[in-house]
Coordinates of C-alpha atoms in Angstrom, one line a residue:
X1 CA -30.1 -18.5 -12.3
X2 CA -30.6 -15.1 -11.1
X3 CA -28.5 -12.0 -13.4
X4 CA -26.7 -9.3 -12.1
X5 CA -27.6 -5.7 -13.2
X6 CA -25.4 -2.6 -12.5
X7 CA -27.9 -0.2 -11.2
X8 CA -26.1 2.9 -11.7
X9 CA -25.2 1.8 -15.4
X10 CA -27.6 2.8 -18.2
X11 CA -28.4 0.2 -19.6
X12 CA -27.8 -2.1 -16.5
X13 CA -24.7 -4.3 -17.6
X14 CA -21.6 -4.4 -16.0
X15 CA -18.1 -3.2 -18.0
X16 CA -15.8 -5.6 -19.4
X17 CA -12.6 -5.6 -17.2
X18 CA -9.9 -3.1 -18.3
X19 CA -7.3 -6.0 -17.6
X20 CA -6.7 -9.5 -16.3
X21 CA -4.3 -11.0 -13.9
X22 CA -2.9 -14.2 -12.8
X23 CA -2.1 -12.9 -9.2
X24 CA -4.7 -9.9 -7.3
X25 CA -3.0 -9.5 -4.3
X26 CA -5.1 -7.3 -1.8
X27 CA -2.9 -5.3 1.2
X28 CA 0.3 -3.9 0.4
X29 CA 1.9 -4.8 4.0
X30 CA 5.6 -6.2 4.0
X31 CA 3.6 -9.8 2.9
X32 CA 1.5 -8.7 0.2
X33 CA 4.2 -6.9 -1.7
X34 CA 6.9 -9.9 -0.7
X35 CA 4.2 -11.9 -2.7
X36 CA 3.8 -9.5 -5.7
X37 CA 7.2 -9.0 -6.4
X38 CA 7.6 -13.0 -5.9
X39 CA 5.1 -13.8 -8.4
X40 CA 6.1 -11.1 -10.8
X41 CA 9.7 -12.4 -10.9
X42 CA 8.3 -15.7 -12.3
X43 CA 6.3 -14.0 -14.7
X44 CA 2.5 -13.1 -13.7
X45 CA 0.6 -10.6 -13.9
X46 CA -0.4 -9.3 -10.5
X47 CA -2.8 -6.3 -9.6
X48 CA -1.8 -5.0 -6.2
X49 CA -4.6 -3.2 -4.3
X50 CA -3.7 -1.0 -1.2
X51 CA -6.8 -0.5 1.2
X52 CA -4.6 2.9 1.8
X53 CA -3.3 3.9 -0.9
X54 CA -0.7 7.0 -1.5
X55 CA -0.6 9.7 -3.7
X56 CA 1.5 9.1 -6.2
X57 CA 3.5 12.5 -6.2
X58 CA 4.0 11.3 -2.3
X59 CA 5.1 7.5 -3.0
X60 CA 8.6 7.2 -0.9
X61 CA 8.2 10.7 1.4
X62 CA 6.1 8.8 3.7
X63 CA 6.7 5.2 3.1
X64 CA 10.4 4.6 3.0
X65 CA 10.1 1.0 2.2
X66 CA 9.0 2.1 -1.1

């Protein structure tokens, strides 16, 4: 079995995750957050990852649904 290096790393290995979810939902679209907020209700951990994301100090100027 082949092992992965990191090649910008120093000493080559990857970094241990800084967290773990049940639930990574990718695309923050009207489904993608229907499903995180779903899932969080019944108590998982979700990571949601926008492909566009917005600057925080913006968050609900430009995107009312949020």
């Amino acid at each position: 079995m082949a092992r992965l290096t990191d090649p910008s790393a120093i000493d080559g290995k990857f970094a241990a995750p800084d967290e773990h979810a049940q639930l990574l939902v990718i695309g923050a679209g009207a489904a993608g957050t229907a499903a995180a907020i779903e899932a969080a209700k019944l108590g998982a951990g979700v990571v949601l990852i926008d492909e566009n994301p917005v600057d925080p100090g913006l968050m609900g100027l430009d995107t009312p649904l949020f």
